[in-house]
Short mmCIF file of C-alpha atoms in Angstrom, two decimals:
data_model
loop_
_atom_site.label_atom_id
_atom_site.label_comp_id
_atom_site.label_asym_id
_atom_site.label_seq_id
_atom_site.Cartn_x
_atom_site.Cartn_y
_atom_site.Cartn_z
CA MET A 1 -77.66 31.86 -11.42
CA THR A 2 -78.56 28.25 -10.67
CA ARG A 3 -76.32 26.92 -13.42
CA ARG A 4 -73.35 28.91 -12.08
CA LEU A 5 -73.82 27.49 -8.59
CA ARG A 6 -73.95 23.93 -9.93
CA SER A 7 -70.80 24.41 -12.01
CA ASP A 8 -68.95 25.86 -9.01
CA LYS A 9 -69.49 22.81 -6.79
CA PRO A 10 -66.88 20.49 -8.38
CA CYS A 11 -64.36 23.33 -8.40
CA LYS A 12 -64.92 24.07 -4.72
CA ARG A 13 -64.72 20.37 -3.87
CA ALA A 14 -61.39 20.09 -5.65
CA GLN A 15 -60.09 23.11 -3.79
CA LEU A 16 -61.22 21.66 -0.48
CA ASP A 17 -59.49 18.36 -1.31
CA LYS A 18 -56.25 20.22 -2.05
CA VAL A 19 -56.47 22.14 1.22
CA SER A 20 -57.18 18.91 3.12
CA PHE A 21 -54.21 17.18 1.45
CA ALA A 22 -51.89 20.09 2.31
CA MET A 23 -53.03 20.15 5.93
CA ASN A 24 -53.00 16.35 6.37
CA PRO A 25 -50.42 14.90 3.98
CA PRO A 26 -50.13 11.11 3.96
CA ARG A 27 -47.38 9.52 6.01
CA LEU A 28 -44.60 8.01 3.91
CA ASP A 29 -44.75 4.72 5.80
CA SER A 30 -48.44 4.36 4.85
CA PHE A 31 -47.37 3.80 1.23
CA ASP A 32 -45.21 0.89 2.36
CA VAL A 33 -48.20 -0.50 4.29
CA PHE A 34 -50.34 -0.20 1.16
CA ALA A 35 -47.73 -2.08 -0.91
CA SER A 36 -47.46 -4.81 1.76
CA ILE A 37 -51.23 -5.41 1.77
CA VAL A 38 -51.33 -5.79 -2.02
CA ARG A 39 -48.24 -8.03 -2.05
CA CYS A 40 -49.58 -10.26 0.74
CA GLY A 41 -53.11 -10.35 -0.68
CA GLY A 42 -54.89 -9.13 2.41
CA PHE A 43 -54.79 -7.30 5.72
CA ARG A 44 -54.31 -10.37 7.90
CA ALA A 45 -51.28 -11.70 6.05
CA ALA A 46 -49.71 -8.24 5.88
CA ALA A 47 -50.36 -7.74 9.61
CA LEU A 48 -48.58 -11.01 10.42
CA GLU A 49 -45.64 -10.02 8.23
CA ARG A 50 -45.30 -6.63 9.88
CA GLY A 51 -46.04 -7.78 13.42
CA VAL A 52 -49.06 -5.51 13.95
CA SER A 53 -52.84 -5.90 14.11
CA SER A 54 -55.13 -5.98 11.08
CA SER A 55 -57.12 -3.08 12.53
CA ALA A 56 -53.97 -0.92 12.70
CA LEU A 57 -53.33 -1.53 8.99
CA SER A 58 -56.96 -0.82 8.18
CA GLN A 59 -56.74 2.53 9.98
CA THR A 60 -53.55 3.37 8.06
CA ILE A 61 -55.17 2.64 4.69
CA ASN A 62 -58.30 4.60 5.64
CA ALA A 63 -56.16 7.61 6.52
CA LEU A 64 -54.16 7.25 3.28
CA GLU A 65 -57.30 7.06 1.12
CA GLU A 66 -58.80 10.04 2.93
CA ALA A 67 -55.62 12.09 2.46
CA LEU A 68 -55.46 11.22 -1.26
CA GLY A 69 -59.18 11.61 -1.74
CA ILE A 70 -59.56 8.34 -3.66
CA ARG A 71 -60.14 4.65 -2.93
CA LEU A 72 -57.06 2.49 -3.36
CA LEU A 73 -58.33 -1.00 -2.43
CA ASN A 74 -61.37 -3.08 -3.32
CA ARG A 75 -62.23 -5.00 -0.16
CA THR A 76 -64.54 -7.96 0.22
CA THR A 77 -64.87 -10.52 2.97
CA ARG A 78 -62.69 -12.89 0.94
CA SER A 79 -60.14 -10.78 -0.91
CA VAL A 80 -58.39 -7.45 -1.25
CA SER A 81 -57.25 -6.04 -4.58
CA PRO A 82 -56.08 -2.63 -5.79
CA THR A 83 -58.43 -0.33 -7.61
CA GLU A 84 -57.31 1.19 -10.90
CA ALA A 85 -55.99 4.19 -8.96
CA GLY A 86 -54.35 1.88 -6.44
CA GLN A 87 -52.64 -0.12 -9.18
CA ARG A 88 -51.33 3.01 -10.87
CA LEU A 89 -50.01 4.28 -7.54
CA LEU A 90 -48.39 0.93 -6.82
CA ASP A 91 -46.70 0.81 -10.24
CA ARG A 92 -45.11 4.18 -9.57
CA LEU A 93 -44.32 3.44 -5.91
CA SER A 94 -42.61 0.06 -6.31
CA PRO A 95 -39.27 1.35 -7.73
CA ALA A 96 -39.16 4.15 -5.13
CA LEU A 97 -39.92 1.77 -2.25
CA SER A 98 -37.25 -0.61 -3.52
CA ASP A 99 -34.71 2.24 -3.58
CA ILE A 100 -35.66 3.26 -0.05
CA GLN A 101 -35.25 -0.31 1.22
CA LEU A 102 -31.87 -0.54 -0.51
CA ALA A 103 -30.78 2.75 1.05
CA ILE A 104 -31.82 1.53 4.51
CA ALA A 105 -29.93 -1.72 3.96
CA GLU A 106 -26.80 0.25 3.01
CA ILE A 107 -27.13 2.39 6.12
CA ASP A 108 -27.50 -0.77 8.24
CA GLU A 109 -24.32 -2.07 6.63
CA LEU A 110 -22.46 1.12 7.54
CA ARG A 111 -23.81 0.94 11.09
CA GLU A 112 -22.93 -2.68 11.69
CA ASN A 113 -19.82 -3.22 9.54
CA PRO A 114 -17.01 -0.65 9.34
CA SER A 115 -16.93 0.65 5.78
CA GLY A 116 -16.99 3.91 3.87
CA THR A 117 -14.50 6.78 4.08
CA LEU A 118 -12.97 8.51 7.12
CA ARG A 119 -11.61 12.03 6.51
CA ILE A 120 -9.22 13.42 9.13
CA ASN A 121 -7.63 16.88 9.19
CA ALA A 122 -4.36 17.36 11.09
CA PRO A 123 -1.09 19.31 11.07
CA ALA A 124 1.70 17.63 9.10
CA PRO A 125 3.69 16.43 12.17
CA ALA A 126 0.62 14.64 13.53
CA VAL A 127 -0.01 13.06 10.13
CA ASP A 128 3.62 11.97 9.74
CA HIS A 129 4.22 10.49 13.17
CA LEU A 130 0.79 9.53 14.50
CA LEU A 131 -1.96 9.20 11.92
CA CYS A 132 0.06 7.41 9.24
CA PRO A 133 1.11 4.50 11.49
CA LEU A 134 -2.41 4.41 12.93
CA ALA A 135 -3.99 4.38 9.49
CA PHE A 136 -1.66 1.71 8.12
CA ASP A 137 -2.56 -0.72 10.93
CA PHE A 138 -6.25 0.20 10.86
CA MET A 139 -6.57 -0.37 7.11
CA GLU A 140 -4.99 -3.78 7.51
CA ALA A 141 -7.67 -4.71 10.05
CA TYR A 142 -10.58 -3.05 8.19
CA PRO A 143 -10.11 -3.42 4.44
CA ALA A 144 -13.55 -1.96 3.65
CA VAL A 145 -12.67 1.43 5.17
CA LYS A 146 -10.98 4.17 3.14
CA ILE A 147 -8.97 6.86 4.93
CA GLU A 148 -8.19 10.37 3.71
CA LEU A 149 -5.58 12.29 5.73
CA VAL A 150 -5.32 16.01 5.00
CA SER A 151 -2.27 17.90 6.30
CA ASP A 152 -3.37 21.36 7.40
CA ALA A 153 -2.05 23.52 10.24
CA ALA A 154 -4.91 26.03 10.04
CA VAL A 155 -7.66 25.87 12.66
CA ILE A 156 -10.83 24.97 10.77
CA ASP A 157 -14.41 23.89 11.39
CA ILE A 158 -14.13 20.17 10.65
CA VAL A 159 -17.92 19.73 10.45
CA GLU A 160 -18.31 22.53 7.92
CA GLN A 161 -15.36 21.22 5.89
CA GLY A 162 -16.71 17.66 5.81
CA PHE A 163 -14.19 15.93 8.08
CA ASP A 164 -15.00 13.13 10.51
CA ALA A 165 -12.24 14.13 12.93
CA GLY A 166 -9.27 16.42 13.41
CA VAL A 167 -6.04 16.61 15.38
CA ARG A 168 -4.90 19.72 17.28
CA PHE A 169 -3.49 20.77 20.62
CA GLY A 170 -5.97 20.97 23.50
CA LYS A 171 -6.14 24.77 23.60
CA GLN A 172 -7.23 24.85 19.94
CA LEU A 173 -10.27 22.62 20.39
CA ALA A 174 -13.83 23.87 20.16
CA LYS A 175 -15.88 23.33 23.32
CA ASP A 176 -18.55 21.22 21.61
CA MET A 177 -16.07 18.57 20.49
CA ILE A 178 -15.14 15.24 22.07
CA ALA A 179 -11.37 14.89 22.44
CA ALA A 180 -9.03 12.00 23.21
CA PRO A 181 -5.23 12.12 23.74
CA LEU A 182 -3.30 10.96 20.70
CA GLY A 183 0.24 9.68 21.09
CA LEU A 184 2.86 10.53 23.70
CA PRO A 185 3.93 13.94 25.07
CA LEU A 186 5.86 16.02 22.57
CA ARG A 187 9.24 17.72 22.60
CA TYR A 188 10.86 20.27 20.31
CA ALA A 189 14.51 19.91 19.34
CA ILE A 190 16.83 22.79 18.35
CA VAL A 191 19.18 21.38 15.74
CA ALA A 192 21.92 22.42 13.35
CA SER A 193 24.45 20.67 11.15
CA PRO A 194 27.97 20.05 12.50
CA ASN A 195 29.29 22.22 9.65
CA TYR A 196 27.10 25.16 10.69
CA LEU A 197 28.18 24.91 14.34
CA THR A 198 31.84 24.71 13.33
CA ARG A 199 31.51 27.94 11.34
CA HIS A 200 29.19 29.91 13.66
CA GLY A 201 29.74 28.50 17.14
CA TRP A 202 27.54 26.66 19.59
CA PRO A 203 24.74 28.57 21.41
CA MET A 204 24.95 27.92 25.15
CA THR A 205 21.68 29.63 26.15
CA PRO A 206 18.55 30.65 24.22
CA HIS A 207 19.77 34.27 24.40
CA ASP A 208 22.72 33.31 22.18
CA LEU A 209 20.31 32.58 19.32
CA VAL A 210 20.14 36.30 18.52
CA HIS A 211 23.63 35.91 17.06
CA HIS A 212 22.61 32.99 14.82
CA ASP A 213 20.76 32.48 11.57
CA CYS A 214 17.55 30.80 12.74
CA ILE A 215 15.25 29.06 10.27
CA ARG A 216 11.83 30.54 10.89
CA ARG A 217 8.40 29.05 10.23
CA ARG A 218 5.20 30.81 9.27
CA PHE A 219 1.75 29.33 9.90
CA PRO A 220 -0.85 29.34 7.08
CA GLY A 221 -2.63 32.23 8.79
CA GLY A 222 0.51 34.35 8.56
CA THR A 223 1.77 34.11 12.15
CA LEU A 224 5.48 33.46 12.71
CA VAL A 225 6.17 30.62 15.13
CA SER A 226 7.86 31.66 18.36
CA TRP A 227 10.38 29.38 20.06
CA LYS A 228 9.55 28.47 23.66
CA PHE A 229 12.16 27.38 26.21
CA ARG A 230 12.02 26.13 29.77
CA ASN A 231 14.79 25.20 32.19
CA GLY A 232 13.50 24.61 35.68
CA ARG A 233 11.63 27.78 36.62
CA ASP A 234 13.15 29.82 33.84
CA GLU A 235 10.91 30.25 30.80
CA LEU A 236 11.65 32.15 27.61
CA ASP A 237 9.64 32.93 24.51
CA ILE A 238 11.84 34.06 21.60
CA ASN A 239 10.91 35.34 18.17
CA PRO A 240 13.90 34.09 16.16
CA GLU A 241 15.67 36.12 13.53
CA GLY A 242 16.93 34.63 10.29
CA ARG A 243 17.09 35.05 6.55
CA LEU A 244 15.05 31.96 5.69
CA THR A 245 11.34 31.52 6.46
CA LEU A 246 9.54 28.27 5.60
CA SER A 247 6.18 26.63 6.21
CA SER A 248 6.95 22.95 6.88
CA ALA A 249 9.18 20.88 9.13
CA HIS A 250 10.43 18.89 6.14
CA ASN A 251 11.80 22.05 4.53
CA GLU A 252 13.28 23.24 7.82
CA LEU A 253 15.19 19.98 8.10
CA GLN A 254 16.41 20.34 4.54
CA ALA A 255 17.75 23.78 5.36
CA ALA A 256 19.41 22.63 8.59
CA LEU A 257 21.03 19.67 6.85
CA ALA A 258 22.35 22.05 4.21
CA GLY A 259 23.97 24.20 6.91
CA ARG A 260 21.61 27.14 6.36
CA GLY A 261 20.91 27.75 10.03
CA ILE A 262 19.41 26.45 13.27
CA ALA A 263 16.01 24.73 13.06
CA HIS A 264 13.24 24.30 15.62
CA VAL A 265 11.33 21.07 14.89
CA PHE A 266 9.58 18.27 16.69
CA GLU A 267 12.09 15.75 17.97
CA GLU A 268 10.53 12.94 15.93
CA TYR A 269 11.60 14.69 12.74
CA ALA A 270 15.18 15.32 13.86
CA ARG A 271 15.99 12.13 15.79
CA PRO A 272 16.97 9.94 12.80
CA PHE A 273 19.41 12.63 11.59
CA ILE A 274 20.79 13.21 15.11
CA ASN A 275 21.39 9.47 15.47
CA ALA A 276 23.17 9.47 12.10
CA GLY A 277 25.40 12.40 13.06
CA ARG A 278 24.04 14.65 10.33
CA LEU A 279 22.43 17.02 12.84
CA VAL A 280 23.39 18.05 16.36
CA GLU A 281 20.90 19.00 19.05
CA VAL A 282 21.71 22.21 20.90
CA LEU A 283 20.18 23.54 24.12
CA PRO A 284 18.64 20.15 25.03
CA ASP A 285 18.16 21.21 28.67
CA TRP A 286 15.95 24.08 27.53
CA SER A 287 13.48 22.02 25.47
CA PRO A 288 10.11 21.80 27.29
CA ILE A 289 7.88 18.74 27.27
CA LEU A 290 4.52 19.53 25.66
CA PRO A 291 1.17 17.77 26.09
CA SER A 292 0.21 15.26 23.43
CA TRP A 293 -1.93 15.97 20.42
CA PHE A 294 -5.67 15.40 20.71
CA LEU A 295 -7.94 13.60 18.27
CA TYR A 296 -11.27 15.41 18.30
CA TYR A 297 -14.61 14.78 16.65
CA PRO A 298 -18.21 16.07 16.78
CA ASN A 299 -20.47 15.10 19.64
CA ARG A 300 -22.71 12.87 17.55
CA ARG A 301 -25.10 10.40 19.14
CA LEU A 302 -24.67 7.76 16.43
CA PRO A 303 -21.18 7.72 14.88
CA SER A 304 -20.59 5.38 11.95
CA ALA A 305 -19.23 1.89 12.50
CA ALA A 306 -15.99 2.98 10.80
CA MET A 307 -15.57 5.90 13.20
CA ARG A 308 -16.32 3.74 16.24
CA ALA A 309 -13.78 1.17 15.07
CA PHE A 310 -11.14 3.87 14.49
CA LEU A 311 -11.68 5.34 17.97
CA ASP A 312 -11.30 1.88 19.50
CA HIS A 313 -8.12 1.43 17.45
CA VAL A 314 -6.72 4.71 18.77
CA LYS A 315 -7.46 3.75 22.38
CA SER A 316 -5.75 0.36 22.08
CA TYR A 317 -2.73 1.50 20.01
CA LYS A 318 0.64 1.08 21.75
CA TRP A 319 2.84 4.13 21.29
CA HIS A 320 6.61 3.81 21.63
CA ALA A 321 8.85 6.83 22.10
CA SER A 322 11.64 5.21 20.09
CA THR A 323 9.39 4.39 17.14
CA HIS A 324 9.76 6.64 14.08
CA PRO A 325 7.68 5.00 11.38
CA ILE A 326 7.75 7.95 8.99
CA HIS A 327 11.04 9.57 7.97
CA PRO A 328 11.25 12.77 5.98
CA ALA A 329 12.68 12.51 2.49
CA GLY A 330 16.42 11.93 2.65
CA ALA A 331 16.49 10.71 6.24
CA PRO A 332 19.00 7.91 6.84
CA SER A 333 17.74 4.44 7.59
CA SER A 334 18.90 2.58 10.68
CA LYS A 335 21.35 0.71 8.44
CA ASP A 336 22.75 3.97 7.07
CA ALA A 337 23.00 5.42 10.57
CA GLY A 338 24.98 2.46 11.77
CA SER A 339 27.48 2.74 8.95
CA GLN A 340 28.34 6.37 9.67
#
């Protein structure tokens, strides 16, 4: 019976040590303190390096040794050196501590100097006419920042999908997002080719569109886009009829230019072709002015330096209604427009 009790004592002590370690795990920063003391050769020098008192470091090491259940430092009045256990721990810790310091330095670099990648999700019109010119200028000023623009008309959770920001209309924004106006107010244009209007006639009111082949658009979610009109107090919301249904403004313009029907697109897309005489705007008095797009982003306390710089760039950017930096494929240049 006595022998069994004696043999059980080391086992119980080990179990108690494990329980103590689980309940009071060592702080990660205490390992860095331990490494500093060994590197500096004593508590006083390490305390001066870290800007704290020697007694504070002594308390940290005492707590670390108690949590680990083993002595890490041999201490005399003249010197401090690691025990065998301390040296083994230090040999394993040094690469990890170096990696942690490097990671912190990289984070500091991201915080202080704009770098890294910005991912922004937006509908194609906003990418074409707002984000592309913004991004081109921004990348010139901040060469260390990469930008990824994703054209997507679907309403998504930008945080879940890994985006830094998105662009949508105000009514589509989640309540927990920060939003800032992006660009100027918008306007839709109803356009058709001169050839189409010669063959099918010119609609004088939105009601006349029921007699025309309208080029319809379907959103990614499946909804068909309705055409909204306003003239003074008169407002109309029409679901157009037509044989052709598409999913992008670029394709709608292609169809209109080919004489396949009447298209409903943002004015920025159609203006170069209208100026060149390849498209004609109809019902201009019925086209309402819409609010601008909004750039929105999560309500984060510490945005990256790249995001802060991009937001500042957006706020200071000078928008011009006559500027059309991005033309759809096949659009005439100003030189071509002048020659027609």
